[in-house]
Amino acid sequence: MKVPHRLYLTEDQMPTQWYNLRADMKEQPDPMINPATMKPAAVEDLYPVFCTELAKQEMDATTRYIDIPAGILEMYKIYRPSPLIRAYNLEKALGTPAKIYYKFEGNNTSGSHKLNSAIAQAYYAKQQGLTSLTTETGAGQWGTALSEACAYYDIPLTVFMVKCSYNQKPHRRTVMNTFGATVIASPSDTTNAGRAILAEDPANSGSLGCAISEAVEKAVSTEGCRYVLGSVLNQVLLHQSVIGLEAKKAMELLDEYPDVVIGCAGGGSNLGGLIAPFMQDKLTGKAAPRVVAVEPASCPSLTRGKYAYDFCDTGKITPLAKMYTLGCGFKPSPDHAGGLRYHGMSPILSKLYHDGYMEAVSVRQTDVFKAATMFAKYETILPAPESAHAILGAINEALECKKTGEAKTILFGLTGTGYFDMVAYGSYIDGTMSTYVPTDADLQKGFAGLPTIPGIQ
Ligand SMILES: *Cc1c(COP(=O)(O)O)cnc(C)c1O
């Protein structure tokens, strides 16, 4: 069979259920802990922050398949199914016997996979009769995705945007404004969390963790408002499983199965979604694909972090999650892998990594942009810097195949496009881009702030 360059499933081949990976895990991630009681969090503990249906999804470790509501499928169909692409030209340029496939999630205005979960979260909030939502955004993709979803379901949205991105990417802000969202640079003087950080450090350029704290504070102090988060959480990985389910179905139509599945890892949502059905095969003994997370050397939570309970935010308001973390006080350098600069990693992926089901590598920024520009030339898609981590991972696998002569099948996630990252591309092209790698002493500062939990850590 001749594999087409781009395979699009038809609308009726789209998944109608999400897949919940936890249902097939031999051991569950450790439970979230309520920092007020230092006891495992109950679903009710989440209700002040998350809407009810999403709090339930967050805690549900047993329902294997969850129906995607018709109101969500309706919006999914505006930009899905997303194509599975065979990277023929990249393969040729690399001279590799490997077959490289990628699942492209950049086909919507947010330019990333994040819309898959934004839609679900906005939909359930509307169903519950909530009157507003709030969130944080780092590089801007999540804020844009949620703005799109909130516009569609007609819910007002406030986005706390990490200050350095707010200043670096004014057009991102305008896109969010176009969809009707209010955008505030974080740290801001609109919350206690923001004011506390500014009092200590007026020039603070912001971080995802700090923006999360501000958004959570606004949610719990505003009637009818809830907080939504674009990554890390179990519910987000659940929604993102649509990526993997489509990819697996498309590969089945081609009579293909990946030997290795590769994704970039920030908070872990695209990777968790892409690998979900393949990891299911691995957990149930049906197949044994390798799974590789690629993270930036500047923010190496899996490869150099500690597996420990930590807050999901700098303001220490969220429940504690057991995950690979650099410490919620870790300050990543303001480099360009915006969407990957998060101190922690999805508890589900952390557990799988800890138990040996997954590998992780860290890569340097300049190498990432070298891979990004090569990919752009041969595949004509300008990748997001985050996605380019996965591209580099795939290129490295393919070059390994060239050495060994193996014709492996490689699948990677191309999570988005990089049109708002031209400052980063520019600095790569003019040779001023640096690669920051934290020292052990830098990391030690973050670890020193890990919480103490009596009897646990
Ligand atoms: C946010 C983002 C990521 C990283 O987030 P995950 O939750 O780790 O998937 C990767 N790629 C793009 C394009 C993003 O916007």
PDB file of C-alpha atoms in Angstrom, residues 42-284:
ATOM      1  CA  ALA A  42     -11.635  14.275  48.204  1.00  0.00           C
ATOM      2  CA  VAL A  43     -13.530  15.185  45.064  1.00  0.00           C
ATOM      3  CA  GLU A  44     -15.469  17.829  47.077  1.00  0.00           C
ATOM      4  CA  ASP A  45     -12.179  19.538  47.931  1.00  0.00           C
ATOM      5  CA  LEU A  46     -11.845  20.337  44.238  1.00  0.00           C
ATOM      6  CA  TYR A  47     -15.304  21.882  43.764  1.00  0.00           C
ATOM      7  CA  PRO A  48     -14.338  25.425  44.831  1.00  0.00           C
ATOM      8  CA  VAL A  49     -11.662  25.464  42.128  1.00  0.00           C
ATOM      9  CA  PHE A  50     -12.865  23.207  39.301  1.00  0.00           C
ATOM     10  CA  CYS A  51     -16.327  22.699  37.860  1.00  0.00           C
ATOM     11  CA  THR A  52     -18.085  19.579  39.102  1.00  0.00           C
ATOM     12  CA  GLU A  53     -17.859  17.359  36.039  1.00  0.00           C
ATOM     13  CA  LEU A  54     -14.146  18.100  35.622  1.00  0.00           C
ATOM     14  CA  ALA A  55     -13.446  17.489  39.321  1.00  0.00           C
ATOM     15  CA  LYS A  56     -15.082  14.076  38.857  1.00  0.00           C
ATOM     16  CA  GLN A  57     -12.974  13.333  35.788  1.00  0.00           C
ATOM     17  CA  GLU A  58      -9.904  14.403  37.747  1.00  0.00           C
ATOM     18  CA  MET A  59     -10.578  11.777  40.421  1.00  0.00           C
ATOM     19  CA  ASP A  60     -11.899   8.996  38.181  1.00  0.00           C
ATOM     20  CA  ALA A  61      -9.252   6.297  37.888  1.00  0.00           C
ATOM     21  CA  THR A  62     -11.562   3.453  36.860  1.00  0.00           C
ATOM     22  CA  THR A  63     -13.866   4.448  33.982  1.00  0.00           C
ATOM     23  CA  ARG A  64     -11.889   3.305  30.952  1.00  0.00           C
ATOM     24  CA  TYR A  65     -13.848   5.157  28.242  1.00  0.00           C
ATOM     25  CA  ILE A  66     -15.802   8.366  28.763  1.00  0.00           C
ATOM     26  CA  ASP A  67     -18.316   9.588  26.147  1.00  0.00           C
ATOM     27  CA  ILE A  68     -17.428  12.852  24.463  1.00  0.00           C
ATOM     28  CA  PRO A  69     -20.628  14.950  24.709  1.00  0.00           C
ATOM     29  CA  ALA A  70     -22.284  15.884  21.399  1.00  0.00           C
ATOM     30  CA  GLY A  71     -21.793  19.592  22.190  1.00  0.00           C
ATOM     31  CA  ILE A  72     -18.039  19.030  22.345  1.00  0.00           C
ATOM     32  CA  LEU A  73     -17.867  16.855  19.224  1.00  0.00           C
ATOM     33  CA  GLU A  74     -19.660  19.660  17.397  1.00  0.00           C
ATOM     34  CA  MET A  75     -16.764  22.033  18.060  1.00  0.00           C
ATOM     35  CA  TYR A  76     -14.083  19.344  17.621  1.00  0.00           C
ATOM     36  CA  LYS A  77     -15.370  18.863  14.086  1.00  0.00           C
ATOM     37  CA  ILE A  78     -14.547  22.456  13.215  1.00  0.00           C
ATOM     38  CA  TYR A  79     -10.841  21.569  13.203  1.00  0.00           C
ATOM     39  CA  ARG A  80     -10.629  17.797  13.640  1.00  0.00           C
ATOM     40  CA  PRO A  81      -9.776  15.107  12.695  1.00  0.00           C
ATOM     41  CA  SER A  82      -6.193  16.300  12.485  1.00  0.00           C
ATOM     42  CA  PRO A  83      -3.930  14.761   9.853  1.00  0.00           C
ATOM     43  CA  LEU A  84      -1.391  11.991  10.341  1.00  0.00           C
ATOM     44  CA  ILE A  85       1.495  12.971   8.095  1.00  0.00           C
ATOM     45  CA  ARG A  86       4.266  10.839   6.665  1.00  0.00           C
ATOM     46  CA  ALA A  87       7.477  12.906   6.696  1.00  0.00           C
ATOM     47  CA  TYR A  88       8.702  11.599   3.344  1.00  0.00           C
ATOM     48  CA  ASN A  89      10.802  14.666   2.629  1.00  0.00           C
ATOM     49  CA  LEU A  90      12.432  14.753   6.029  1.00  0.00           C
ATOM     50  CA  GLU A  91      13.199  11.028   5.757  1.00  0.00           C
ATOM     51  CA  LYS A  92      14.858  11.639   2.397  1.00  0.00           C
ATOM     52  CA  ALA A  93      16.879  14.577   3.698  1.00  0.00           C
ATOM     53  CA  LEU A  94      18.095  12.504   6.634  1.00  0.00           C
ATOM     54  CA  GLY A  95      18.833   9.474   4.433  1.00  0.00           C
ATOM     55  CA  THR A  96      17.231   7.245   7.034  1.00  0.00           C
ATOM     56  CA  PRO A  97      15.564   3.883   6.479  1.00  0.00           C
ATOM     57  CA  ALA A  98      13.137   4.819   9.281  1.00  0.00           C
ATOM     58  CA  LYS A  99       9.529   5.706   8.541  1.00  0.00           C
ATOM     59  CA  ILE A 100       8.606   8.950  10.274  1.00  0.00           C
ATOM     60  CA  TYR A 101       4.997   9.863  10.990  1.00  0.00           C
ATOM     61  CA  TYR A 102       3.676  12.867  12.833  1.00  0.00           C
ATOM     62  CA  LYS A 103       0.294  13.865  14.140  1.00  0.00           C
ATOM     63  CA  PHE A 104      -0.224  17.573  13.447  1.00  0.00           C
ATOM     64  CA  GLU A 105      -2.290  19.483  16.001  1.00  0.00           C
ATOM     65  CA  GLY A 106      -1.573  23.035  14.843  1.00  0.00           C
ATOM     66  CA  ASN A 107      -4.582  23.402  12.559  1.00  0.00           C
ATOM     67  CA  ASN A 108      -6.550  25.930  14.590  1.00  0.00           C
ATOM     68  CA  THR A 109      -6.033  29.552  15.589  1.00  0.00           C
ATOM     69  CA  SER A 110      -4.450  28.707  18.945  1.00  0.00           C
ATOM     70  CA  GLY A 111      -1.843  26.881  16.882  1.00  0.00           C
ATOM     71  CA  SER A 112      -1.697  23.946  19.286  1.00  0.00           C
ATOM     72  CA  HIS A 113      -3.314  20.828  20.701  1.00  0.00           C
ATOM     73  CA  LYS A 114      -4.525  22.836  23.700  1.00  0.00           C
ATOM     74  CA  LEU A 115      -7.905  23.513  22.093  1.00  0.00           C
ATOM     75  CA  ASN A 116      -8.817  19.829  22.621  1.00  0.00           C
ATOM     76  CA  SER A 117      -9.058  20.349  26.368  1.00  0.00           C
ATOM     77  CA  ALA A 118     -10.101  24.020  26.306  1.00  0.00           C
ATOM     78  CA  ILE A 119     -13.299  23.037  24.500  1.00  0.00           C
ATOM     79  CA  ALA A 120     -14.118  20.343  27.035  1.00  0.00           C
ATOM     80  CA  GLN A 121     -13.473  22.614  29.991  1.00  0.00           C
ATOM     81  CA  ALA A 122     -15.475  25.546  28.621  1.00  0.00           C
ATOM     82  CA  TYR A 123     -18.329  23.221  27.657  1.00  0.00           C
ATOM     83  CA  TYR A 124     -18.681  21.645  31.110  1.00  0.00           C
ATOM     84  CA  ALA A 125     -18.467  25.068  32.758  1.00  0.00           C
ATOM     85  CA  LYS A 126     -21.326  26.316  30.583  1.00  0.00           C
ATOM     86  CA  GLN A 127     -23.376  23.183  31.332  1.00  0.00           C
ATOM     87  CA  GLN A 128     -22.958  23.870  35.039  1.00  0.00           C
ATOM     88  CA  GLY A 129     -24.212  27.433  34.620  1.00  0.00           C
ATOM     89  CA  LEU A 130     -20.934  29.083  35.612  1.00  0.00           C
ATOM     90  CA  THR A 131     -20.725  32.738  34.703  1.00  0.00           C
ATOM     91  CA  SER A 132     -16.993  33.204  34.106  1.00  0.00           C
ATOM     92  CA  LEU A 133     -13.683  31.384  33.840  1.00  0.00           C
ATOM     93  CA  THR A 134     -10.124  32.305  34.563  1.00  0.00           C
ATOM     94  CA  THR A 135      -6.793  30.814  33.656  1.00  0.00           C
ATOM     95  CA  GLU A 136      -3.093  31.449  33.150  1.00  0.00           C
ATOM     96  CA  THR A 137      -1.064  31.340  29.996  1.00  0.00           C
ATOM     97  CA  GLY A 138       2.673  31.219  29.476  1.00  0.00           C
ATOM     98  CA  ALA A 139       3.585  31.334  25.828  1.00  0.00           C
ATOM     99  CA  GLY A 140      -0.023  32.165  24.988  1.00  0.00           C
ATOM    100  CA  GLN A 141      -1.306  29.025  23.271  1.00  0.00           C
ATOM    101  CA  TRP A 142      -3.478  27.923  26.170  1.00  0.00           C
ATOM    102  CA  GLY A 143      -4.954  31.396  26.673  1.00  0.00           C
ATOM    103  CA  THR A 144      -5.721  31.578  22.963  1.00  0.00           C
ATOM    104  CA  ALA A 145      -7.253  28.112  22.923  1.00  0.00           C
ATOM    105  CA  LEU A 146      -9.449  28.869  25.899  1.00  0.00           C
ATOM    106  CA  SER A 147     -10.439  32.230  24.396  1.00  0.00           C
ATOM    107  CA  GLU A 148     -11.603  30.388  21.277  1.00  0.00           C
ATOM    108  CA  ALA A 149     -13.589  27.891  23.319  1.00  0.00           C
ATOM    109  CA  CYS A 150     -15.106  30.523  25.623  1.00  0.00           C
ATOM    110  CA  ALA A 151     -16.150  32.584  22.614  1.00  0.00           C
ATOM    111  CA  TYR A 152     -17.891  29.524  21.115  1.00  0.00           C
ATOM    112  CA  TYR A 153     -19.728  28.600  24.334  1.00  0.00           C
ATOM    113  CA  ASP A 154     -20.237  32.259  25.308  1.00  0.00           C
ATOM    114  CA  ILE A 155     -18.491  32.512  28.714  1.00  0.00           C
ATOM    115  CA  PRO A 156     -16.453  35.556  29.832  1.00  0.00           C
ATOM    116  CA  LEU A 157     -12.762  34.744  30.386  1.00  0.00           C
ATOM    117  CA  THR A 158      -9.874  36.434  32.223  1.00  0.00           C
ATOM    118  CA  VAL A 159      -6.375  35.275  31.279  1.00  0.00           C
ATOM    119  CA  PHE A 160      -3.326  35.919  33.481  1.00  0.00           C
ATOM    120  CA  MET A 161      -0.434  35.978  31.033  1.00  0.00           C
ATOM    121  CA  VAL A 162       3.190  35.558  32.189  1.00  0.00           C
ATOM    122  CA  LYS A 163       4.610  39.079  32.006  1.00  0.00           C
ATOM    123  CA  CYS A 164       7.647  38.355  29.826  1.00  0.00           C
ATOM    124  CA  SER A 165       5.399  36.714  27.194  1.00  0.00           C
ATOM    125  CA  TYR A 166       2.844  39.503  27.517  1.00  0.00           C
ATOM    126  CA  ASN A 167       5.570  41.962  26.550  1.00  0.00           C
ATOM    127  CA  GLN A 168       7.291  39.732  23.981  1.00  0.00           C
ATOM    128  CA  LYS A 169       4.144  38.600  22.202  1.00  0.00           C
ATOM    129  CA  PRO A 170       1.700  41.511  21.936  1.00  0.00           C
ATOM    130  CA  HIS A 171      -0.033  39.873  18.964  1.00  0.00           C
ATOM    131  CA  ARG A 172      -0.945  36.852  21.058  1.00  0.00           C
ATOM    132  CA  ARG A 173      -2.678  39.175  23.462  1.00  0.00           C
ATOM    133  CA  THR A 174      -4.584  40.771  20.593  1.00  0.00           C
ATOM    134  CA  VAL A 175      -5.732  37.382  19.318  1.00  0.00           C
ATOM    135  CA  MET A 176      -7.159  36.618  22.766  1.00  0.00           C
ATOM    136  CA  ASN A 177      -8.811  40.054  22.848  1.00  0.00           C
ATOM    137  CA  THR A 178     -10.287  39.326  19.426  1.00  0.00           C
ATOM    138  CA  PHE A 179     -12.035  36.302  20.886  1.00  0.00           C
ATOM    139  CA  GLY A 180     -13.316  38.531  23.701  1.00  0.00           C
ATOM    140  CA  ALA A 181     -10.985  37.595  26.573  1.00  0.00           C
ATOM    141  CA  THR A 182      -9.543  40.012  29.160  1.00  0.00           C
ATOM    142  CA  VAL A 183      -5.756  39.614  29.398  1.00  0.00           C
ATOM    143  CA  ILE A 184      -3.744  40.697  32.489  1.00  0.00           C
ATOM    144  CA  ALA A 185       0.071  40.625  32.764  1.00  0.00           C
ATOM    145  CA  SER A 186       1.203  38.454  35.707  1.00  0.00           C
ATOM    146  CA  PRO A 187       2.391  39.162  38.396  1.00  0.00           C
ATOM    147  CA  SER A 188      -0.337  41.806  38.648  1.00  0.00           C
ATOM    148  CA  ASP A 189      -1.688  44.017  41.409  1.00  0.00           C
ATOM    149  CA  THR A 190      -5.166  42.502  41.012  1.00  0.00           C
ATOM    150  CA  THR A 191      -4.539  39.563  43.403  1.00  0.00           C
ATOM    151  CA  ASN A 192      -2.871  38.947  46.783  1.00  0.00           C
ATOM    152  CA  ALA A 193      -0.574  36.374  45.190  1.00  0.00           C
ATOM    153  CA  GLY A 194       0.552  38.854  42.535  1.00  0.00           C
ATOM    154  CA  ARG A 195       0.974  41.721  45.006  1.00  0.00           C
ATOM    155  CA  ALA A 196       3.080  39.530  47.320  1.00  0.00           C
ATOM    156  CA  ILE A 197       5.450  38.624  44.498  1.00  0.00           C
ATOM    157  CA  LEU A 198       5.701  42.231  43.306  1.00  0.00           C
ATOM    158  CA  ALA A 199       6.406  43.447  46.848  1.00  0.00           C
ATOM    159  CA  GLU A 200       9.403  41.119  47.018  1.00  0.00           C
ATOM    160  CA  ASP A 201      10.564  41.634  43.452  1.00  0.00           C
ATOM    161  CA  PRO A 202       8.962  44.533  41.526  1.00  0.00           C
ATOM    162  CA  ALA A 203      10.805  43.570  38.317  1.00  0.00           C
ATOM    163  CA  ASN A 204       9.603  39.950  38.408  1.00  0.00           C
ATOM    164  CA  SER A 205       9.019  38.829  34.815  1.00  0.00           C
ATOM    165  CA  GLY A 206       6.503  36.213  35.879  1.00  0.00           C
ATOM    166  CA  SER A 207       6.242  32.448  35.695  1.00  0.00           C
ATOM    167  CA  LEU A 208       3.535  29.933  34.921  1.00  0.00           C
ATOM    168  CA  GLY A 209       3.303  28.984  38.578  1.00  0.00           C
ATOM    169  CA  CYS A 210       2.723  32.576  39.632  1.00  0.00           C
ATOM    170  CA  ALA A 211       0.095  33.127  36.939  1.00  0.00           C
ATOM    171  CA  ILE A 212      -1.678  29.955  38.116  1.00  0.00           C
ATOM    172  CA  SER A 213      -1.764  31.315  41.667  1.00  0.00           C
ATOM    173  CA  GLU A 214      -3.347  34.546  40.494  1.00  0.00           C
ATOM    174  CA  ALA A 215      -5.943  32.757  38.386  1.00  0.00           C
ATOM    175  CA  VAL A 216      -6.854  30.306  41.159  1.00  0.00           C
ATOM    176  CA  GLU A 217      -7.213  33.163  43.621  1.00  0.00           C
ATOM    177  CA  LYS A 218      -9.540  35.000  41.260  1.00  0.00           C
ATOM    178  CA  ALA A 219     -11.625  31.857  40.756  1.00  0.00           C
ATOM    179  CA  VAL A 220     -12.116  31.108  44.443  1.00  0.00           C
ATOM    180  CA  SER A 221     -12.876  34.741  45.290  1.00  0.00           C
ATOM    181  CA  THR A 222     -15.352  35.409  42.444  1.00  0.00           C
ATOM    182  CA  GLU A 223     -18.953  34.123  42.525  1.00  0.00           C
ATOM    183  CA  GLY A 224     -19.743  31.701  39.660  1.00  0.00           C
ATOM    184  CA  CYS A 225     -16.139  31.688  38.469  1.00  0.00           C
ATOM    185  CA  ARG A 226     -13.882  28.654  38.137  1.00  0.00           C
ATOM    186  CA  TYR A 227     -10.288  28.072  37.218  1.00  0.00           C
ATOM    187  CA  VAL A 228      -9.218  25.971  34.267  1.00  0.00           C
ATOM    188  CA  LEU A 229      -5.756  24.618  33.625  1.00  0.00           C
ATOM    189  CA  GLY A 230      -4.375  23.578  30.251  1.00  0.00           C
ATOM    190  CA  SER A 231      -1.978  20.803  31.209  1.00  0.00           C
ATOM    191  CA  VAL A 232      -0.687  18.526  33.994  1.00  0.00           C
ATOM    192  CA  LEU A 233      -4.116  17.491  35.310  1.00  0.00           C
ATOM    193  CA  ASN A 234      -5.570  14.037  34.784  1.00  0.00           C
ATOM    194  CA  GLN A 235      -8.678  15.512  33.122  1.00  0.00           C
ATOM    195  CA  VAL A 236      -6.518  17.325  30.552  1.00  0.00           C
ATOM    196  CA  LEU A 237      -4.678  14.134  29.612  1.00  0.00           C
ATOM    197  CA  LEU A 238      -8.082  12.476  29.274  1.00  0.00           C
ATOM    198  CA  HIS A 239      -9.293  15.107  26.775  1.00  0.00           C
ATOM    199  CA  GLN A 240      -6.005  14.969  24.877  1.00  0.00           C
ATOM    200  CA  SER A 241      -6.402  11.219  24.357  1.00  0.00           C
ATOM    201  CA  VAL A 242      -8.305  12.201  21.216  1.00  0.00           C
ATOM    202  CA  ILE A 243      -4.867  12.801  19.616  1.00  0.00           C
ATOM    203  CA  GLY A 244      -3.621   9.295  20.277  1.00  0.00           C
ATOM    204  CA  LEU A 245      -6.927   7.604  19.447  1.00  0.00           C
ATOM    205  CA  GLU A 246      -7.027   9.307  16.040  1.00  0.00           C
ATOM    206  CA  ALA A 247      -3.347   8.572  15.412  1.00  0.00           C
ATOM    207  CA  LYS A 248      -3.764   4.917  16.263  1.00  0.00           C
ATOM    208  CA  LYS A 249      -6.826   4.558  14.057  1.00  0.00           C
ATOM    209  CA  ALA A 250      -5.034   6.242  11.143  1.00  0.00           C
ATOM    210  CA  MET A 251      -2.019   3.975  11.575  1.00  0.00           C
ATOM    211  CA  GLU A 252      -4.278   0.935  11.647  1.00  0.00           C
ATOM    212  CA  LEU A 253      -5.722   1.995   8.286  1.00  0.00           C
ATOM    213  CA  LEU A 254      -2.148   2.042   6.977  1.00  0.00           C
ATOM    214  CA  ASP A 255      -1.321  -1.266   8.597  1.00  0.00           C
ATOM    215  CA  GLU A 256       1.321   0.478  10.675  1.00  0.00           C
ATOM    216  CA  TYR A 257       2.275   0.455  14.340  1.00  0.00           C
ATOM    217  CA  PRO A 258       4.957   2.652  15.927  1.00  0.00           C
ATOM    218  CA  ASP A 259       8.141   1.154  17.354  1.00  0.00           C
ATOM    219  CA  VAL A 260       8.685   4.402  19.165  1.00  0.00           C
ATOM    220  CA  VAL A 261       6.327   7.243  20.117  1.00  0.00           C
ATOM    221  CA  ILE A 262       7.918  10.629  20.852  1.00  0.00           C
ATOM    222  CA  GLY A 263       6.503  13.821  22.284  1.00  0.00           C
ATOM    223  CA  CYS A 264       7.644  17.048  23.854  1.00  0.00           C
ATOM    224  CA  ALA A 265       6.905  17.334  27.545  1.00  0.00           C
ATOM    225  CA  GLY A 266       5.962  20.519  29.381  1.00  0.00           C
ATOM    226  CA  GLY A 267       3.198  19.575  31.791  1.00  0.00           C
ATOM    227  CA  GLY A 268       2.692  16.360  29.849  1.00  0.00           C
ATOM    228  CA  SER A 269      -0.724  16.794  28.222  1.00  0.00           C
ATOM    229  CA  ASN A 270       0.099  16.304  24.538  1.00  0.00           C
ATOM    230  CA  LEU A 271       2.445  13.451  25.314  1.00  0.00           C
ATOM    231  CA  GLY A 272      -0.065  11.824  27.646  1.00  0.00           C
ATOM    232  CA  GLY A 273      -2.753  12.171  24.970  1.00  0.00           C
ATOM    233  CA  LEU A 274      -0.638  10.941  22.080  1.00  0.00           C
ATOM    234  CA  ILE A 275       0.684   7.900  23.878  1.00  0.00           C
ATOM    235  CA  ALA A 276      -2.557   6.944  25.650  1.00  0.00           C
ATOM    236  CA  PRO A 277      -3.767   4.073  23.416  1.00  0.00           C
ATOM    237  CA  PHE A 278      -0.228   2.883  22.724  1.00  0.00           C
ATOM    238  CA  MET A 279       0.574   2.878  26.425  1.00  0.00           C
ATOM    239  CA  GLN A 280      -2.650   0.901  26.898  1.00  0.00           C
ATOM    240  CA  ASP A 281      -1.196  -1.774  24.597  1.00  0.00           C
ATOM    241  CA  LYS A 282       2.007  -1.706  26.603  1.00  0.00           C
ATOM    242  CA  LEU A 283       0.245  -1.944  29.964  1.00  0.00           C
ATOM    243  CA  THR A 284      -1.965  -4.784  28.776  1.00  0.00           C
TER     244      THR A 284
END
